[in-house]
Coordinates of C-alpha atoms and ligand atoms in Angstrom, one line a residue:
X141 CA -0.1 -0.1 0.1
X142 CA 2.1 2.8 -1.3
X143 CA -0.6 5.4 -0.7
X144 CA 0.1 9.1 -1.7
X145 CA 3.0 11.5 -2.0
X146 CA 6.3 10.1 -1.0
X147 CA 4.7 6.9 0.0
X148 CA 5.1 6.0 -3.6
X149 CA 8.9 6.9 -3.4
X150 CA 9.8 5.1 -0.3
X151 CA 7.9 1.9 -0.5
X152 CA 9.5 0.6 -3.7
X153 CA 12.8 1.2 -1.9
X154 CA 11.9 -1.1 1.0
X155 CA 10.9 -3.7 -1.5
X156 CA 14.2 -3.5 -3.3
X157 CA 16.0 -4.2 0.0
X158 CA 13.7 -6.8 0.9
X159 CA 14.3 -8.6 -2.5
X160 CA 18.1 -8.1 -2.1
X161 CA 18.1 -9.7 1.4
X162 CA 16.3 -12.6 0.0
X163 CA 12.9 -12.4 1.6
X164 CA 10.8 -14.9 -0.4
X165 CA 7.3 -13.1 -0.8
X166 CA 4.8 -12.0 -3.4
X167 CA 4.1 -8.4 -3.2
X168 CA 0.4 -7.5 -4.2
X169 CA 0.1 -3.9 -4.9
X170 CA -3.2 -2.4 -3.3
X171 CA -4.9 0.9 -3.2
X172 CA -5.2 3.3 -0.3
X173 CA -5.3 7.0 0.1
X174 CA -6.4 10.3 -1.3
X175 CA -7.0 9.0 -5.0
X176 CA -9.2 6.5 -3.7
X177 CA -11.2 9.1 -1.8
X178 CA -11.4 11.4 -4.8
X179 CA -12.5 8.8 -7.4
X180 CA -14.3 6.3 -5.3
X181 CA -15.5 8.2 -2.2
X182 CA -13.4 5.8 0.1
X183 CA -10.0 6.2 1.1
X184 CA -9.8 2.4 2.2
X185 CA -11.6 0.5 -0.5
X186 CA -13.2 -2.8 0.1
X187 CA -10.8 -4.7 -2.2
X188 CA -7.8 -3.5 0.0
X189 CA -9.4 -4.7 3.1
X190 CA -10.2 -8.2 1.5
X191 CA -6.5 -8.3 0.4
X192 CA -5.3 -7.6 3.9
X193 CA -7.8 -10.1 5.6
X194 CA -6.5 -12.7 2.9
X195 CA -2.6 -12.1 3.3
X196 CA -2.4 -10.7 6.9
X197 CA 0.8 -8.8 6.2
X198 CA 0.9 -5.2 5.1
X199 CA 3.4 -2.7 4.2
X200 CA 2.1 0.9 4.1
X201 CA 3.8 4.1 2.9
X202 CA 1.8 7.1 3.8
X203 CA -1.4 8.9 2.9
X204 CA -2.5 12.4 2.4
X205 CA -5.6 13.6 4.3
X206 CA -7.3 16.9 4.4
X207 CA -9.9 18.7 6.4
X208 CA -13.4 17.8 5.8
X209 CA -14.3 21.1 3.7
X210 CA -11.5 20.1 1.3
X211 CA -12.2 16.5 1.2
X212 CA -15.9 17.2 0.2
X213 CA -14.6 19.8 -2.6
X214 CA -12.1 17.2 -4.0
X215 CA -14.3 14.3 -4.3
X216 CA -15.3 13.7 -8.0
X217 CA -18.3 15.6 -9.3
X218 CA -20.4 12.3 -9.8
X219 CA -20.1 11.5 -6.1
X220 CA -20.7 15.1 -4.7
X221 CA -23.8 15.7 -2.6
X222 CA -24.1 11.9 -1.8
X223 CA -23.4 12.8 2.0
X224 CA -19.9 10.7 1.6
X225 CA -17.7 11.3 4.8
X226 CA -13.9 11.0 4.6
X227 CA -12.5 8.6 7.2
X228 CA -8.9 8.4 7.8
X229 CA -8.0 5.1 6.2
X230 CA -5.3 4.3 8.9
X231 CA -7.6 4.5 11.6
X232 CA -10.3 2.5 9.8
X233 CA -7.6 -0.1 9.1
X234 CA -6.6 -0.2 12.8
X235 CA -10.3 -0.5 13.8
X236 CA -11.2 -3.1 11.0
X237 CA -8.3 -5.5 12.0
X238 CA -8.1 -4.6 15.7
X239 CA -4.4 -3.7 15.1
X240 CA -4.3 -2.7 18.8
X241 CA -0.5 -2.9 19.3
X242 CA 1.4 0.0 18.0
X243 CA 5.1 -0.6 18.3
X244 CA 7.4 2.3 17.7
X245 CA 11.2 1.6 18.2
X246 CA 13.4 4.7 18.6
X247 CA 16.9 3.3 18.4
X248 CA 19.7 5.6 17.6
X249 CA 22.4 4.8 15.0
X250 CA 25.9 5.7 15.8
X251 CA 27.1 8.6 13.6
X252 CA 23.7 10.0 12.9
X253 CA 24.3 13.8 13.0
X254 CA 20.7 14.0 14.1
X255 CA 21.4 12.2 17.2
X256 CA 20.5 13.7 20.7
X257 CA 23.5 14.9 22.5
X258 CA 23.9 16.2 26.2
X259 CA 26.3 18.9 27.5
X260 CA 28.6 17.6 30.3
X261 CA 29.6 19.8 33.3
X262 CA 33.1 19.8 31.8
X263 CA 31.6 21.5 28.6
X264 CA 32.2 18.4 26.6
X265 CA 29.2 16.4 25.2
X266 CA 27.7 13.1 25.7
X267 CA 26.0 11.2 23.0
X268 CA 24.2 8.5 24.9
X269 CA 23.0 5.3 23.1
X270 CA 19.3 5.6 22.9
X271 CA 17.3 2.4 22.5
X272 CA 13.8 3.0 23.3
X273 CA 10.7 1.2 22.0
X274 CA 7.4 2.8 22.8
X275 CA 4.3 0.5 23.0
X276 CA 1.1 2.6 22.2
X277 CA -2.5 1.3 22.7
X278 CA -3.7 1.9 19.1
X279 CA -7.5 1.4 19.1
X280 CA -9.1 3.1 22.3
X281 CA -8.2 5.8 24.8
X282 CA -8.6 9.5 23.6
X283 CA -8.5 8.4 20.1
X284 CA -11.6 6.1 20.1
X285 CA -13.6 8.9 18.5
X286 CA -16.5 9.1 21.0
X287 CA -16.9 12.7 21.2
X288 CA -19.5 15.5 20.6
X289 CA -19.8 19.1 20.3
X290 CA -23.2 20.0 21.9
X291 CA -23.7 16.4 23.4
X292 CA -27.2 15.0 22.9
X293 CA -29.8 15.0 25.7
X294 CA -29.1 11.7 27.1
X295 CA -25.3 12.2 27.1
X296 CA -25.7 15.4 28.8
X297 CA -28.1 13.7 31.2
X298 CA -25.5 11.1 31.9
X299 CA -22.8 13.8 32.4
X300 CA -25.1 15.6 34.8
X301 CA -25.2 12.5 37.0
X302 CA -21.6 12.9 37.8
X303 CA -20.8 15.1 41.0
X304 CA -17.9 16.7 39.1
X305 CA -20.2 17.9 36.3
X306 CA -21.9 20.4 38.4
X307 CA -19.2 22.9 37.5
X308 CA -20.2 22.6 33.8
X309 CA -24.0 22.2 34.2
X310 CA -24.6 25.8 33.2
X311 CA -22.8 25.7 30.0
X312 CA -24.9 25.7 26.8
X313 CA -24.7 22.8 24.6
X314 CA -22.9 24.5 21.5
X315 CA -20.3 25.7 23.9
X316 CA -19.2 22.4 25.4
X317 CA -17.1 19.8 23.6
X318 CA -16.5 16.3 25.1
X319 CA -14.3 13.7 24.2
X320 CA -14.5 10.2 26.1
X321 CA -11.3 8.4 27.1
X322 CA -12.1 4.7 27.2
X323 CA -9.6 2.0 28.4
X324 CA -10.8 -1.7 28.6
X325 CA -8.9 -4.3 30.5
X326 CA -8.5 -6.7 27.8
X327 CA -6.8 -4.2 25.5
X328 CA -4.8 -2.7 28.4
X329 CA -3.6 -6.3 29.1
X330 CA -2.5 -6.9 25.5
X331 CA -0.6 -3.7 25.2
X332 CA 1.2 -4.2 28.5
X333 CA 2.0 -7.9 27.7
X334 CA 3.4 -6.9 24.3
X335 CA 5.9 -4.4 26.1
X336 CA 6.9 -7.2 28.5
X337 CA 7.4 -9.8 26.0
X338 CA 9.5 -7.6 24.0
X339 CA 11.6 -6.6 27.1
X340 CA 12.0 -10.2 27.8
X341 CA 13.3 -10.9 24.3
X342 CA 15.7 -8.0 24.3
X343 CA 16.8 -8.9 27.8
X344 CA 15.8 -5.4 29.4
X345 CA 15.4 -5.1 33.2
X346 CA 12.3 -3.1 33.2
X347 CA 9.3 -1.7 31.5
X348 CA 7.9 1.7 32.1
X349 CA 4.1 2.5 32.3
X350 CA 3.7 6.0 31.4
X351 CA 0.3 7.3 32.4
X352 CA -1.1 9.8 35.0
X353 CA -3.1 7.8 37.5
X354 CA -2.9 10.4 40.3
X355 CA -5.1 12.7 38.1
X356 CA -7.0 10.5 35.5
X357 CA -7.9 8.0 38.2
X358 CA -10.0 5.5 36.4
X359 CA -8.4 5.2 32.9
X360 CA -4.8 5.7 33.6
X361 CA -5.4 3.7 37.0
X362 CA -6.8 0.7 35.0
X363 CA -3.7 0.9 32.8
X364 CA -1.4 0.9 35.8
X365 CA -3.4 -1.7 37.7
X366 CA -3.2 -3.9 34.6
X367 CA 0.4 -3.5 34.2
X368 CA 1.0 -4.6 37.8
X369 CA -0.9 -7.8 37.2
X370 CA 0.8 -8.4 34.1
X371 CA 4.3 -7.7 35.5
X372 CA 3.7 -10.7 38.0
X373 CA 4.1 -13.0 35.0
X374 CA 7.5 -11.8 34.2
X375 CA 9.8 -12.4 37.2
X376 CA 13.3 -10.4 36.8
X377 CA 11.5 -7.5 34.7
X378 CA 10.6 -4.7 36.9
X379 CA 7.7 -2.3 36.3
X380 CA 8.5 1.3 36.6
X381 CA 5.9 4.0 36.5
X382 CA 6.3 7.5 35.3
X383 CA 3.6 10.3 34.7
X384 CA 3.4 11.6 31.1
X385 CA 4.6 15.1 31.9
X386 CA 7.6 14.0 34.1
X387 CA 8.4 11.6 31.5
X388 CA 8.7 14.0 28.9
X389 CA 11.3 16.0 31.1
X390 CA 13.2 12.8 31.8
X391 CA 13.6 12.1 28.1
X392 CA 15.3 15.4 27.9
X393 CA 17.7 14.6 30.7
X394 CA 18.4 11.0 30.4
X395 CA 16.6 9.3 27.5
X396 CA 19.0 6.3 27.6
X397 CA 17.3 5.0 30.9
X398 CA 14.3 4.0 29.3
X399 CA 14.2 0.9 27.1
X400 CA 10.5 -0.1 26.9
X401 CA 7.7 2.4 27.6
X402 CA 4.1 1.4 27.4
X403 CA 1.1 3.8 27.2
X404 CA -2.5 4.4 26.3
X405 CA -3.2 6.0 22.8
X406 CA -2.8 9.5 23.2
X407 CA 0.2 9.5 25.6
X408 CA 1.8 6.8 23.5
X409 CA 1.5 8.9 20.3
X410 CA 3.2 11.9 22.0
X411 CA 6.1 9.8 23.5
X412 CA 6.9 8.0 20.3
X413 CA 7.0 11.3 18.4
X414 CA 9.1 12.8 21.2
X415 CA 11.5 9.9 21.4
X416 CA 11.7 9.7 17.6
X417 CA 13.0 13.4 17.5
X418 CA 16.1 12.1 19.5
X419 CA 17.2 9.6 16.9
X420 CA 16.8 11.4 13.7
X421 CA 13.0 12.2 13.4
X422 CA 10.7 11.3 10.7
X423 CA 13.5 9.9 8.2
X424 CA 14.2 7.2 10.9
X425 CA 10.9 6.6 12.7
X426 CA 9.4 3.2 11.8
X427 CA 6.4 1.5 13.3
X428 CA 4.2 -1.5 13.4
X429 CA 0.4 -1.9 13.9
X430 CA 0.0 -5.4 15.1
X431 CA -3.2 -7.4 15.6
X432 CA -4.0 -11.0 16.4
X433 CA -4.2 -11.8 12.8
X434 CA -3.0 -9.0 10.7
X435 CA 0.0 -6.6 11.1
X436 CA 0.8 -3.5 9.0
X437 CA 4.1 -1.7 8.9
X438 CA 4.7 1.7 8.2
X439 CA 7.1 4.7 8.7
X440 CA 5.6 7.4 11.0
X441 CA 5.9 10.2 8.4
X442 CA 3.2 11.3 6.0
X443 CA 3.1 11.9 2.4
X444 CA 5.2 15.0 2.5
X445 CA 3.3 16.4 -0.8
X446 CA 5.9 19.2 -1.3
X447 CA 8.6 16.6 -2.0
X448 CA 6.2 14.1 -3.9
X449 CA 6.9 15.6 -7.3
X450 CA 10.6 16.0 -7.1
X451 CA 12.7 14.0 -9.6
X452 CA 14.9 12.6 -8.4
X453 CA 13.1 12.2 -5.1
X454 CA 15.1 13.4 -2.0
X455 CA 13.3 12.0 0.9
X456 CA 14.9 9.6 3.3
X457 CA 13.8 6.1 2.8
X458 CA 15.3 4.7 6.1
X459 CA 12.0 4.9 8.1
X460 CA 10.4 2.9 5.4
X461 CA 13.1 0.4 5.2
X462 CA 13.3 -0.1 9.0
X463 CA 9.5 -0.6 8.8
X464 CA 10.1 -3.5 6.5
X465 CA 12.8 -4.7 9.0
X466 CA 10.1 -4.7 11.6
X467 CA 8.0 -6.8 9.3
X468 CA 10.8 -9.3 8.8
X469 CA 11.2 -9.6 12.7
X470 CA 7.3 -10.2 13.0
X471 CA 7.5 -12.9 10.8
X472 CA 10.5 -14.5 12.3
X473 CA 13.0 -13.6 9.6
X474 CA 15.6 -12.2 12.3
X475 CA 18.7 -12.9 10.5
X476 CA 17.5 -11.0 7.4
X477 CA 16.2 -8.1 9.7
X478 CA 19.7 -8.0 11.4
X479 CA 21.5 -8.0 8.1
X480 CA 19.4 -5.0 6.8
X481 CA 19.7 -3.2 10.1
X482 CA 23.7 -3.7 10.1
X483 CA 23.6 -2.3 6.5
X484 CA 21.8 0.9 7.5
X485 CA 24.1 1.1 10.6
X486 CA 27.3 0.9 8.4
X487 CA 26.0 3.5 6.0
X488 CA 25.1 6.1 8.8
X489 CA 28.2 5.4 10.6
X490 CA 30.4 5.9 7.7
X491 CA 28.5 9.2 6.8
X492 CA 29.4 9.5 3.4
X493 CA 25.8 9.1 1.9
X494 CA 23.3 11.3 3.7
X495 CA 19.8 12.5 2.6
X496 CA 19.0 16.3 3.0
X497 CA 17.5 15.7 6.5
X498 CA 20.7 14.1 7.7
X499 CA 22.5 17.2 6.6
X500 CA 20.3 19.7 8.3
X501 CA 19.8 21.6 5.0
X502 CA 16.2 22.4 3.9
X503 CA 14.8 20.0 1.4
X504 CA 14.1 20.8 -2.3
X505 CA 15.3 20.5 -5.7
X506 CA 18.5 22.1 -4.6
X507 CA 19.4 19.5 -2.1
X508 CA 21.2 17.4 -4.4
X509 CA 23.3 20.0 -5.7
X510 CA 24.3 20.8 -2.0
X511 CA 25.5 17.1 -1.8
X512 CA 22.6 15.5 -0.3
X513 CA 21.9 11.8 -1.6
X514 CA 18.8 11.0 -3.3
X515 CA 16.1 8.7 -2.0
X516 CA 17.5 5.9 -4.6
X517 CA 21.3 6.6 -3.8
X518 CA 20.5 6.2 0.0
X519 CA 19.1 2.8 -0.7
X520 CA 22.0 1.8 -3.2
X521 CA 24.3 2.6 -0.2
X522 CA 22.4 0.4 2.1
X523 CA 22.5 -2.6 -0.5
X524 CA 26.1 -2.0 -1.1
X525 CA 26.5 -2.7 2.8
X526 CA 24.3 -5.6 2.7
X527 CA 26.3 -8.7 3.8
Ligands
NAI237 P1 4.6 14.7 6.8 O1 5.4 13.7 7.7 O2 4.3 14.2 5.4 O3 6.1 15.8 6.4 C1 6.4 16.6 7.5 C2 7.8 17.1 6.9 O4 8.7 16.3 7.5 C3 8.1 17.1 5.6 O5 7.7 18.3 4.9 C4 9.7 16.8 5.4 O6 10.2 18.1 5.7 C5 9.7 15.9 6.5 N1 9.8 14.4 6.0 C6 8.7 13.6 6.2 N2 9.1 12.4 5.8 C7 10.5 12.4 5.5 C8 11.4 11.5 5.0 N3 11.0 10.3 4.8 N4 12.7 12.0 4.8 C9 13.0 13.3 5.0 N5 12.1 14.2 5.4 C10 10.8 13.8 5.9 O7 3.7 15.5 7.6 P2 2.8 16.8 7.2 O8 3.4 17.5 6.2 O9 2.1 17.3 8.4 O10 1.6 16.1 6.5 C11 1.6 15.7 5.0 C12 0.3 15.0 4.7 O11 0.7 13.8 5.2 C13 -1.1 15.4 5.3 O12 -2.0 15.3 4.3 C14 -1.2 14.5 6.4 O13 -2.5 14.4 6.8 C15 -0.5 13.3 6.0 N6 0.1 12.4 7.2 C16 -0.1 11.0 7.0 C17 0.5 10.3 7.9 C18 0.5 8.8 7.6 O14 0.3 8.4 6.4 N7 0.8 7.7 8.5 C19 1.1 10.6 9.0 C20 1.2 12.1 9.1 C21 0.7 13.0 8.2
MG238 MG1 1.7 11.1 15.3

């Protein structure tokens, strides 16, 4: 599912790497994204859902999405006025296949000029090795989509039954917006278990649950309580607990202390972007959306439309290639995964081939003239290091 914009530039690069490393697979192209919305009024067509249901493993590039007004204006004339609503195909995919575990590794490569550094008291600098994987609950919490502006009468009545709602009782409907944060115990158990399994596999000493149970007592409370239960099944791995606000401070001070962090949807989204910034940002941030049956791997970045038409393409394919590495690990092809990871590490360490983002220059047609590698040259360099 290359999708839109630069998704079409980076996904073929990942396939080149998978082929070179000898991953024996058929790749079935499928449609997703803005063009599908414009032509069919549906950004995730049923045929793509059917293919995913059948083949169970997806690689996804990126999609473009636009606010509702623009979405309505861009759908093709024959489909206008039919009451079609744009839904994010990513959210739909996560919900349809219950891809409830979002895994986002933020592992720094030595030699990456974008890596986090920290000043020392002697005015020198440390560059700690960051190896943090965030496990984000992917289907519920603040992103469950249960929300209203001007809540209907029965919802209002339910809210009124809560003593704390007295403070808002006099606010007129159109002036009040409500988003519901739902946590269920089974989903909490699954995300925490995924985090502990990963810690065990990697030999880490602890898992950090990052919530805010002192304030958001019920939902963060259930996350933490569930984490404590799950932790009992993993002797030798400690459960640490941090609050989301404090955690973001700690990640600026000592990010290397956190190897595995688990959180509900919104907090996990924030944490994973924050940690990704320490290891190179969007050009390096990969993710997996993992359900019981189906799993979809994708870079965290979007379709970057402003670079989509450049020839040669200039964006960094590493996030997409790392997403393919996660897919290899998911299906147990650990040796192939390691070979690709080592090849990327070698290219970054050597520092001869760098895309524009790694040079801290602005992207555009001029980047190549300034010495930046193209998307394809970056992949070529990785392929050349593949052992
Ligand atoms: P974006 O991630 O597409 O781009 C933001 C900026 O990050 C780019 O302008 C570029 O400077 C940089 N960037 C992104 N990927 C890069 C790469 N591989 N190498 C080097 N630099 C890279 O986010 P933006 O601009 O907010 O959104 C553009 C479109 O993408 C929107 O329509 C948005 O809805 C969609 N989007 C889709 C996502 C997805 O498919 N998972 C995620 C985020 C945004
Ligand atoms: Mg995000």
